Coordinates of C-alpha atoms and ligand atoms in Angstrom, one line a residue:
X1 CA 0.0 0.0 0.0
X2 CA 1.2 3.3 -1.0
X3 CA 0.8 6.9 0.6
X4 CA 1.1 9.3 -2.6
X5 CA 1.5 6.7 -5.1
X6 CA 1.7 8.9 -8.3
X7 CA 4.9 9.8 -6.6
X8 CA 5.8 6.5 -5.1
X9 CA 5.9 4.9 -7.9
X10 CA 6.9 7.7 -10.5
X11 CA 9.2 7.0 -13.2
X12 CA 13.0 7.7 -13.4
X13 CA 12.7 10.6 -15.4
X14 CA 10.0 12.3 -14.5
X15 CA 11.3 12.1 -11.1
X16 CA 14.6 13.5 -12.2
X17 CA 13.1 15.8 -14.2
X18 CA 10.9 17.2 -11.0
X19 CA 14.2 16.9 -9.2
X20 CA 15.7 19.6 -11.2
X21 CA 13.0 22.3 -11.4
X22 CA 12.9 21.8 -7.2
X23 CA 16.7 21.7 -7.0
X24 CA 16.6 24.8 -9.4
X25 CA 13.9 26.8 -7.2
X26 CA 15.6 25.7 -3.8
X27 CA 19.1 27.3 -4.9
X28 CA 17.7 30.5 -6.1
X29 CA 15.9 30.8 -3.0
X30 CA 18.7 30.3 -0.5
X31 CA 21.1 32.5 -2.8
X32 CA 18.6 35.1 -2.4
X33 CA 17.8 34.8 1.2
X34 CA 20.6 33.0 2.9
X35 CA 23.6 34.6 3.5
X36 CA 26.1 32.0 4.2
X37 CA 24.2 30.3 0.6
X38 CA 25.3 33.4 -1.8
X39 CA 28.6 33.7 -0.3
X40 CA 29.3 30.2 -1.0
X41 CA 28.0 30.7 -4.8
X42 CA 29.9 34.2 -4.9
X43 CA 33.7 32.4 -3.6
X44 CA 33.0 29.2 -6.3
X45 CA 32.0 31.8 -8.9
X46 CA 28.2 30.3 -9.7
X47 CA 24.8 31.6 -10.1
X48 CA 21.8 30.0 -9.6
X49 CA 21.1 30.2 -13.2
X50 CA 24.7 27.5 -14.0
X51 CA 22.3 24.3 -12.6
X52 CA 21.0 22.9 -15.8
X53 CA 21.8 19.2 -14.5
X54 CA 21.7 17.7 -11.3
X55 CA 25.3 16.4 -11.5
X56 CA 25.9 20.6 -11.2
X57 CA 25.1 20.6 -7.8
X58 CA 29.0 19.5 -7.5
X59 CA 29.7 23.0 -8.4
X60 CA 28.9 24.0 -5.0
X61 CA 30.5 22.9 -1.5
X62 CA 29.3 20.6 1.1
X63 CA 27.3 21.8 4.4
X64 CA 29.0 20.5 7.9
X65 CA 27.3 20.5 10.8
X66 CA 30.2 23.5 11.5
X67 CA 28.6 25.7 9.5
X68 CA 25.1 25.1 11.0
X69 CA 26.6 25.9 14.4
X70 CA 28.6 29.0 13.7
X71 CA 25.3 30.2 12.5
X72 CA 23.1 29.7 15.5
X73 CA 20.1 29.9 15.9
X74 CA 18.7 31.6 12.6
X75 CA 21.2 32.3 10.2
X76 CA 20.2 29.7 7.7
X77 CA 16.7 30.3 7.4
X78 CA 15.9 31.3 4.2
X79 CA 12.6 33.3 5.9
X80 CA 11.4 35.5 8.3
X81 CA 10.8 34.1 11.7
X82 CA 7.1 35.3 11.1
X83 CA 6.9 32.6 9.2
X84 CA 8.2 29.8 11.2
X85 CA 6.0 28.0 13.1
X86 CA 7.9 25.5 14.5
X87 CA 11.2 25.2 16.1
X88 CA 13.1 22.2 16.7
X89 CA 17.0 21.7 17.7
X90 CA 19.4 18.8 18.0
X91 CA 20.8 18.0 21.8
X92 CA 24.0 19.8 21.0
X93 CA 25.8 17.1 23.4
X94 CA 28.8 17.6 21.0
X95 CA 28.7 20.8 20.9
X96 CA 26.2 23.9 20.4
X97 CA 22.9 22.6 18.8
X98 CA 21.7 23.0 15.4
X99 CA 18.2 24.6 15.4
X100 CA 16.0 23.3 12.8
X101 CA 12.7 25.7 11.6
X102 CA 9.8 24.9 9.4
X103 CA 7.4 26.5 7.6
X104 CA 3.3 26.2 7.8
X105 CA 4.3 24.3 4.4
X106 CA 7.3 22.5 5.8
X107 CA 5.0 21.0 8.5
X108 CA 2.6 19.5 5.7
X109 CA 5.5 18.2 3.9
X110 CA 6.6 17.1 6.9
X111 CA 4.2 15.1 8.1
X112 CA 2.9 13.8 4.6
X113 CA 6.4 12.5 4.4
X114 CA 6.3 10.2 7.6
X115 CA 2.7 9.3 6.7
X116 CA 4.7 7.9 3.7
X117 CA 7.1 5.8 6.0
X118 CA 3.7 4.6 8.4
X119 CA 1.8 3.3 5.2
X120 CA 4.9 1.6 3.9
X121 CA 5.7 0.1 7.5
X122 CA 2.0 -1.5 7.5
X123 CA 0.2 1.2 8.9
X124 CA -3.1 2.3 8.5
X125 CA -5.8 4.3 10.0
X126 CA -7.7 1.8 12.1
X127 CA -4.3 1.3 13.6
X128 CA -3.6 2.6 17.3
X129 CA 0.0 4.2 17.5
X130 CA 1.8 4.3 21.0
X131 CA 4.6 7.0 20.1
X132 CA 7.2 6.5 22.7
X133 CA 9.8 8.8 21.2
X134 CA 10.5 12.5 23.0
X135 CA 8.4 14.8 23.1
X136 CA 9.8 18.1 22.8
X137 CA 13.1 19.9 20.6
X138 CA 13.9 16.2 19.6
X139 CA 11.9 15.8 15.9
X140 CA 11.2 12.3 16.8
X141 CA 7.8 12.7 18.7
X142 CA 6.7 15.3 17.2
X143 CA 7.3 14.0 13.6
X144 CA 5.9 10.5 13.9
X145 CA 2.7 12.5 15.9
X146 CA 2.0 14.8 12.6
X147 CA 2.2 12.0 10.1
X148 CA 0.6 9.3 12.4
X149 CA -2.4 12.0 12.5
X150 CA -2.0 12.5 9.0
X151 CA -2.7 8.6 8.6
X152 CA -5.8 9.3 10.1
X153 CA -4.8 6.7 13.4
X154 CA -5.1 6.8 16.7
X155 CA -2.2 8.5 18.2
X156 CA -1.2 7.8 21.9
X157 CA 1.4 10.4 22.4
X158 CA 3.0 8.6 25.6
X159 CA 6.7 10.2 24.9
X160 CA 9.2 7.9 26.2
X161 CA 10.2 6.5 29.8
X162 CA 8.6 5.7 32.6
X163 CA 8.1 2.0 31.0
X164 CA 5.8 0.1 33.6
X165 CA 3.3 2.8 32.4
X166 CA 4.1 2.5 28.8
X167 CA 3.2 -1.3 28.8
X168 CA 0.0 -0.9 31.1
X169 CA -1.0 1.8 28.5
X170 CA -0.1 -0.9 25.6
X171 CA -2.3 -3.2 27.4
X172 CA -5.1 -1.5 28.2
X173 CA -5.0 1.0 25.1
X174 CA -4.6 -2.0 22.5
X175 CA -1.7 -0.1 20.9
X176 CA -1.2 -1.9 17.7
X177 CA 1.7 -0.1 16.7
X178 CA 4.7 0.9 18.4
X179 CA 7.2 4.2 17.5
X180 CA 10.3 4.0 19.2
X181 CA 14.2 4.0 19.0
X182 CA 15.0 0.0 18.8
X183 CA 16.8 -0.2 22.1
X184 CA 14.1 1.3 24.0
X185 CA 11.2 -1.9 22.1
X186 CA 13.9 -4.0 23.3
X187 CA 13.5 -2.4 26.9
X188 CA 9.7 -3.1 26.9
X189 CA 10.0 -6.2 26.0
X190 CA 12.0 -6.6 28.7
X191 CA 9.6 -4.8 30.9
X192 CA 6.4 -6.8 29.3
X193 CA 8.0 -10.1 30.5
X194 CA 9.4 -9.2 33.8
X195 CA 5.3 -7.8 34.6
X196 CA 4.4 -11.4 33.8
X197 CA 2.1 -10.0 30.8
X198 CA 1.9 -12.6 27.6
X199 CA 3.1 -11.0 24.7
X200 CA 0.1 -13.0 23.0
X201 CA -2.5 -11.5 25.3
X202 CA -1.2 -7.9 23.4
X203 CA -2.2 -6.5 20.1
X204 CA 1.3 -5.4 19.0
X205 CA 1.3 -6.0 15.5
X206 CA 3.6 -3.0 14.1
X207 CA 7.2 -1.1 15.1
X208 CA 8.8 1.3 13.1
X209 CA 11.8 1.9 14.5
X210 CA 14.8 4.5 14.2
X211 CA 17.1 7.7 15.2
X212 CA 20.0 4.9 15.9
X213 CA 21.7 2.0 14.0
X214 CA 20.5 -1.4 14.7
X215 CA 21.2 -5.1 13.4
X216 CA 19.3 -7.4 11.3
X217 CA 20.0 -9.6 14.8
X218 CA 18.6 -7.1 16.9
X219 CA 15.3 -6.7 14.5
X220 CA 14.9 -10.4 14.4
X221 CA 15.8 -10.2 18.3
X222 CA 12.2 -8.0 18.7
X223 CA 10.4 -9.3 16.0
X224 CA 10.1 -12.5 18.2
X225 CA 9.9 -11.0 21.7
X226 CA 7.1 -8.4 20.6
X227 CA 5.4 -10.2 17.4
X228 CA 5.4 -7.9 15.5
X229 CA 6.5 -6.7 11.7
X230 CA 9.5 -4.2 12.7
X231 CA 11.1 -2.2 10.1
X232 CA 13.4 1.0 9.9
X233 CA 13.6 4.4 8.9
X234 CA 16.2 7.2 8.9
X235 CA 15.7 10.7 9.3
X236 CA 18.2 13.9 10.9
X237 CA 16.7 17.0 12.7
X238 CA 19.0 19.0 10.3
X239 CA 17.5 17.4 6.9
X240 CA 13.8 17.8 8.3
X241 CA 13.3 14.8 11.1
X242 CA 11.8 11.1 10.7
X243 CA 10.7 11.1 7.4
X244 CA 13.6 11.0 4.7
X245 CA 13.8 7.2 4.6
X246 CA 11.8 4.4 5.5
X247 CA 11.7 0.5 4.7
X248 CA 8.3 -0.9 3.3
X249 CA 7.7 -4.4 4.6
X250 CA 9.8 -6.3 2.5
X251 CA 12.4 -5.1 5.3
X252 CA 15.5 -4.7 1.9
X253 CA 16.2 -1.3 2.6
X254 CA 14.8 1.9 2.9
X255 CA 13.2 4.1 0.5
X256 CA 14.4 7.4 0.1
X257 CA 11.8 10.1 -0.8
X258 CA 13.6 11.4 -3.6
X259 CA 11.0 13.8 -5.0
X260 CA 12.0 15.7 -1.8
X261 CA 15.6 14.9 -1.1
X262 CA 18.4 14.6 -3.8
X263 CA 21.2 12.1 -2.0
X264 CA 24.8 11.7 -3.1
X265 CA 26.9 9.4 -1.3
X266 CA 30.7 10.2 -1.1
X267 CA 34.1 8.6 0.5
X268 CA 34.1 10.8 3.7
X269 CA 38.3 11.2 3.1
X270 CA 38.0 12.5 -0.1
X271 CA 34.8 14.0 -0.8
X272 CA 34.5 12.5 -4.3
X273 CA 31.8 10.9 -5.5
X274 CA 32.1 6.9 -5.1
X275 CA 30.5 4.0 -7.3
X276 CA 26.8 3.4 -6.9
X277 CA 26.2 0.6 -4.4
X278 CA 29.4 1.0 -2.5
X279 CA 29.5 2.2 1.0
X280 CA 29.9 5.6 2.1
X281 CA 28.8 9.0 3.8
X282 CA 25.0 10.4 2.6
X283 CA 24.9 14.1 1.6
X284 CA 21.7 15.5 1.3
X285 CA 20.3 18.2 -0.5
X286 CA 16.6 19.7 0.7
X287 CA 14.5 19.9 -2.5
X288 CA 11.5 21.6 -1.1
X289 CA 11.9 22.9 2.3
X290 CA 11.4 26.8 2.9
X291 CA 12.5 27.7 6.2
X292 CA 15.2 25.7 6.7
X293 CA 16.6 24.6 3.3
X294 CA 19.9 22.5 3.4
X295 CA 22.5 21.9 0.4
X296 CA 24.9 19.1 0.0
X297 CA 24.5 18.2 4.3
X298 CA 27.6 16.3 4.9
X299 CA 25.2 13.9 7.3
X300 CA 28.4 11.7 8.4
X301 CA 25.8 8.8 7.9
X302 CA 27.8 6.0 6.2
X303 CA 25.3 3.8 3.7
X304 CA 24.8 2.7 0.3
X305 CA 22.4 2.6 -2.3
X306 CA 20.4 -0.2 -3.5
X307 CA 19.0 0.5 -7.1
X308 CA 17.5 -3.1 -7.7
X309 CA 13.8 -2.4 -8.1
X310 CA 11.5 -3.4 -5.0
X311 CA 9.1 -5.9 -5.2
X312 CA 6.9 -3.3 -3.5
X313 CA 6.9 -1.6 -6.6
X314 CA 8.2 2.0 -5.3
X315 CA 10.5 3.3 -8.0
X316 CA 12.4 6.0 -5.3
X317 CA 16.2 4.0 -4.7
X318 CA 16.8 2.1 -1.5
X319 CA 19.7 2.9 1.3
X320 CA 21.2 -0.2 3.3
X321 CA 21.0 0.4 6.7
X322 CA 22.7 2.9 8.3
X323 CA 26.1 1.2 9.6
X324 CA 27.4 4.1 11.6
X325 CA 28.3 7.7 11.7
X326 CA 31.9 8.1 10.3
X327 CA 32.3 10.3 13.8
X328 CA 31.4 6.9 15.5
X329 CA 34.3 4.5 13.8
X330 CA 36.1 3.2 16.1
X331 CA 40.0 2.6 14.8
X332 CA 41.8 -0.4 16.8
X333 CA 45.0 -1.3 16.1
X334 CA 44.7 0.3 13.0
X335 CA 41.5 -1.7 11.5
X336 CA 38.4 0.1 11.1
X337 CA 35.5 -1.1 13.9
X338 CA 32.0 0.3 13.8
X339 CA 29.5 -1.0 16.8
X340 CA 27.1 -2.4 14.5
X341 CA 30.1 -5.1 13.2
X342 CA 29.8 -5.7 17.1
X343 CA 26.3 -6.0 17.8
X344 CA 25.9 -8.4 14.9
X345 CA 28.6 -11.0 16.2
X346 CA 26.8 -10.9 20.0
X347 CA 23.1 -11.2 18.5
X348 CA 24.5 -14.0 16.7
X349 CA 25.4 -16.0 19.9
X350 CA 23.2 -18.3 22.4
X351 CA 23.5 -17.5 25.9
X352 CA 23.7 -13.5 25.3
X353 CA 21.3 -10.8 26.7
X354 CA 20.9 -8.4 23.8
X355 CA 23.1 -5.5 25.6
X356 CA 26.7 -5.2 25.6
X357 CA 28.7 -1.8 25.5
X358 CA 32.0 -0.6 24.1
X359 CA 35.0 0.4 26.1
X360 CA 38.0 2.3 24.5
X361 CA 41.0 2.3 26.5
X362 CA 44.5 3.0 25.6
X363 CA 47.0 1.0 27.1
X364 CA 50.7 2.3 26.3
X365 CA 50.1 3.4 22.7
X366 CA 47.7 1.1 22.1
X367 CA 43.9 0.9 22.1
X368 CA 42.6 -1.6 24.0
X369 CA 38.9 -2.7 24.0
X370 CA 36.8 -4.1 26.3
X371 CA 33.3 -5.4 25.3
X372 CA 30.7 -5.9 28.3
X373 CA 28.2 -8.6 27.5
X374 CA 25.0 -9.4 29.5
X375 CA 25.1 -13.1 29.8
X376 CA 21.9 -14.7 30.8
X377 CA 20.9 -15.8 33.6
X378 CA 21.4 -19.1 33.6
X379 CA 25.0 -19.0 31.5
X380 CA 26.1 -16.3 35.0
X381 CA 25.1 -18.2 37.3
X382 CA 26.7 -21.9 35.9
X383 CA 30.0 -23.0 37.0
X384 CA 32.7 -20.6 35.4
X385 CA 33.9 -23.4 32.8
X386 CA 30.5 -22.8 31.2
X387 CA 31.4 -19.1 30.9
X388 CA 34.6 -19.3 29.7
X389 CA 33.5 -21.4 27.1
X390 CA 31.0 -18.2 26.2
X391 CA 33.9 -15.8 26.3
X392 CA 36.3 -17.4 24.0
X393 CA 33.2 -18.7 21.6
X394 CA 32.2 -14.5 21.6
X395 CA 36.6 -13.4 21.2
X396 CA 36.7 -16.4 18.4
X397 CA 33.9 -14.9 16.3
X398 CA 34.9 -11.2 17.1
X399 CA 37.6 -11.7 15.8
X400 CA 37.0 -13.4 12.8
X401 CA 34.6 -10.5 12.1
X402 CA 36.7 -7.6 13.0
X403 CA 40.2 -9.1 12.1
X404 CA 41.6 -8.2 15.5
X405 CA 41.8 -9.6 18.8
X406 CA 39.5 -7.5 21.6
X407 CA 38.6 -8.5 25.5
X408 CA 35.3 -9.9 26.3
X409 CA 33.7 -9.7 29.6
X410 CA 30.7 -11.3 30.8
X411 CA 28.4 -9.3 33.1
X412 CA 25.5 -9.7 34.8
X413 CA 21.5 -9.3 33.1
X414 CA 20.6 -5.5 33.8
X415 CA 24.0 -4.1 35.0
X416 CA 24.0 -2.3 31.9
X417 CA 22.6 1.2 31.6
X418 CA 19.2 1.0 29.6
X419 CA 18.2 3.9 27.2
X420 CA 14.8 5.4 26.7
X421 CA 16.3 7.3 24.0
X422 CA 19.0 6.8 21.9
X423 CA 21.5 3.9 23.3
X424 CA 25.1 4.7 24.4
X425 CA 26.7 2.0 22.9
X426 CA 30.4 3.1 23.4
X427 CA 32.0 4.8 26.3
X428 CA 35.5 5.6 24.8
X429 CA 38.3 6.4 27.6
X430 CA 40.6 8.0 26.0
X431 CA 38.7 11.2 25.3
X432 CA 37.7 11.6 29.1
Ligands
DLL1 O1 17.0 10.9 15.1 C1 15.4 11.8 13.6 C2 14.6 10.6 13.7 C3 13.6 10.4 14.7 C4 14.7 9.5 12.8 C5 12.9 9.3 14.8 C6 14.0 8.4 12.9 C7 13.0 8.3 13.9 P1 18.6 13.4 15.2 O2 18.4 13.4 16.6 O3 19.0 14.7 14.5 O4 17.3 13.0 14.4 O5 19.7 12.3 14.8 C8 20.0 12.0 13.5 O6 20.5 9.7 14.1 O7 22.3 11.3 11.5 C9 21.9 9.1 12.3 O8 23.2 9.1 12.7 C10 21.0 8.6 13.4 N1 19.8 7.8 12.9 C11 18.6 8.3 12.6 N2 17.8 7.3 12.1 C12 18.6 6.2 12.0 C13 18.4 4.9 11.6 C14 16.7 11.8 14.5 N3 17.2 4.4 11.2 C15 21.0 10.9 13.5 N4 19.5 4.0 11.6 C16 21.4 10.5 12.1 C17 20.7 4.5 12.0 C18 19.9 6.6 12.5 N5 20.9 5.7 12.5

């Protein structure tokens, strides 16, 4: 089932076609009304009128996150603040926040756009949506709220933590659809079995989950627990929130919603363009936003694209999962590590709660790694040749994964810190 499906399904040319006339209108707005915008164009000696083809947008320079900060709060908007009727910002815990603004307009894109990713993630309107994501300068709850409403569902807006309430709520409400970050499902699953409730006895049918990486172990991991059809999307408060990419239930991928974003993907060293289908950082260019209009976003997402059709039959092009942020690769002994290479090994493996967390040390000029594992109950509380046998099974097949050696350490179920939000998943030393 499709959202907009003369767009969903809308043929390659058209679609680039519709591209060019947005990308064409976005660039003459921002070099009209954004200052940082027409001095960029002014110092690489272009004019809106020099894009005739979308490859053109090369003539311009990426975005960092750098330049959204040094122009805090409202120096990219491209209008007055009388016209903004929202404000979101990012948590700035690396730094100042980026402030995000939106348009009346932007808010129906907005929310049409995530009512996009709900239809194609098996939503409908006799569905009843439990939105456990923030509330507040985070996009997430607001985002999924607009385009669950849009849907025409019911939308519990519970915002996330206090999980005993979340479940009773679940229970009582007959949520059949659940909006979360991954690790917090995988907390009330947690929470549904500790309260002695039957999954069964629930009428989960539906996650979409998102704003963090996750596993194909860790979606099969609460597929089972919860019973229900999870899939993914992508989104970043700077590009507009939830909303840019979502998977449809054939769970291959996630479909970008190219009529609205034009994504390149680049080796984050060089900044040239790589081949189609290999792996690297997503820039993205706003097609139709008005308040807040971004061009060539340096996201530090690392992905690639998938450009075998969908059986689905959407035409827009697929992105893997995200495997990282380039900010987030870990570099051990000289080999590249992300978490989710991690994460897949342990979901892997019987005997494993799924938590663990990262510890980056540095002994002598080394890095040294630790990774904490919960062990289940009845692996922690066997005689200690049972968990060594868990340890060196978990080192074997890190290894063989990662290509280098790193320290395993079993600890007990819950002494890991849980996450309502996003998960921590690596606490790295060396920078404290
Ligand atoms: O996390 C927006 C969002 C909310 C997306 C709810 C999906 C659902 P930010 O807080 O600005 O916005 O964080 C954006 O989170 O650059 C990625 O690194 C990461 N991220 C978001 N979605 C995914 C995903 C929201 N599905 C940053 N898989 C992005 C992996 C994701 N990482």
């Amino acid at each position: 089932m499709y959202w907009e499906p003369e767009k969903e399904t809308m043929d390659r040319g058209d679609l680039e076609q519709l591209q060019l006339e947005r990308l064409q209108a976005t660039l003459s707005r921002v070099y009209r009304n954004v200052p940082f915008y027409r001095q960029k164009f002014d110092e690489f000696g272009v004019e809106p009128d020099d894009f005739r083809s979308l490859n053109d947008l090369r003539k311009l320079p990426f975005t960092t996150k750098e330049d959204l900060r040094n122009s805090y709060p409202y120096g990219m908007f491209a209008v007055p603040l009388r016209e903004v009727v929202r404000i979101h910002a990012s948590s700035g815990t690396t730094g100042t926040s980026t402030v995000a603004g939106y348009t009346k307009n932007d808010i129906k894109t907005w929310s049409n756009l995530v009512a996009r990713i709900l239809t194609a993630g098996g939503v409908t309107k006799d569905d009843v949506i439990q939105i456990a994501f923030g509330y507040g300068l985070f996009t997430g709850g607001f985002g999924l709220h607009y385009g669950a409403e849009r849907v025409g569902a019911s939308v519990i807006p519970t915002s996330s933590g206090n999980t005993a309430r979340q479940v009773k709520i679940m229970q009582d409400f007959k949520t059949t659809a659940l909006i979360c970050t991954p690790s917090y499902a995988l907390l009330l699953a947690d929470a549904i079995s500790e309260m002695g409730i039957n999954v069964n006895s629930l009428s989960l049918r539906y996650g979409l989950f998102g704003a963090e990486p996750w596993s194909e172990g860790m979606r099969t991991e609460i597929q089972d627990r919860l019973k229900i059809t999870a899939t993914d999307n992508y989104g970043l408060s700077e590009v507009i929130g939830p909303g840019v990419a979502g998977e449809c239930l054939e769970r291959q991928g996630l479909h970008i919603s190219e009529d609205h974003f034009l994504v390149e993907v680049v080796n984050p060293d060089t900044l040239e363009p790589i081949r189609l289908g290999e792996t690297g950082e997503m820039v993205i260019t706003s097609l139709t936003k008005e308040a807040f209009p971004v061009i060539r976003y340096r996201t530090r997402d690392l992905a690639r694209l998938i450009t075998e059709p969908c059986p689905c039959g959407r035409k827009f092009m697929k992105m893997s999962r995200v495997m990282g942020r380039s900010d987030d690769m870990l570099i051990i002994k000289g080999v590249n590590v992300f978490p989710s290479q991690i994460e897949a090994v342990l979901f892997a493996i019987e005997g494993t709660e799924p938590h663990y967390q990262i510890i980056v040390d540095r002994k002598g000029a080394l890095d040294d790694v630790t990774v904490l594992v919960e062990a289940s109950e009845t692996i922690f509380f066997d005689e200690m040749k049972k968990q060594n046998k868990l340890i060196t099974l978990i080192k074997k097949n890190l290894a063989s994964e990662l290509g280098i050696s790193v320290n395993v350490k079993l600890v007990e179920k819950k002494t890991l810190e849980r996450t309502e939000g996003k998960a921590k998943r690596v606490i790295d030393l060396r920078k404290l």
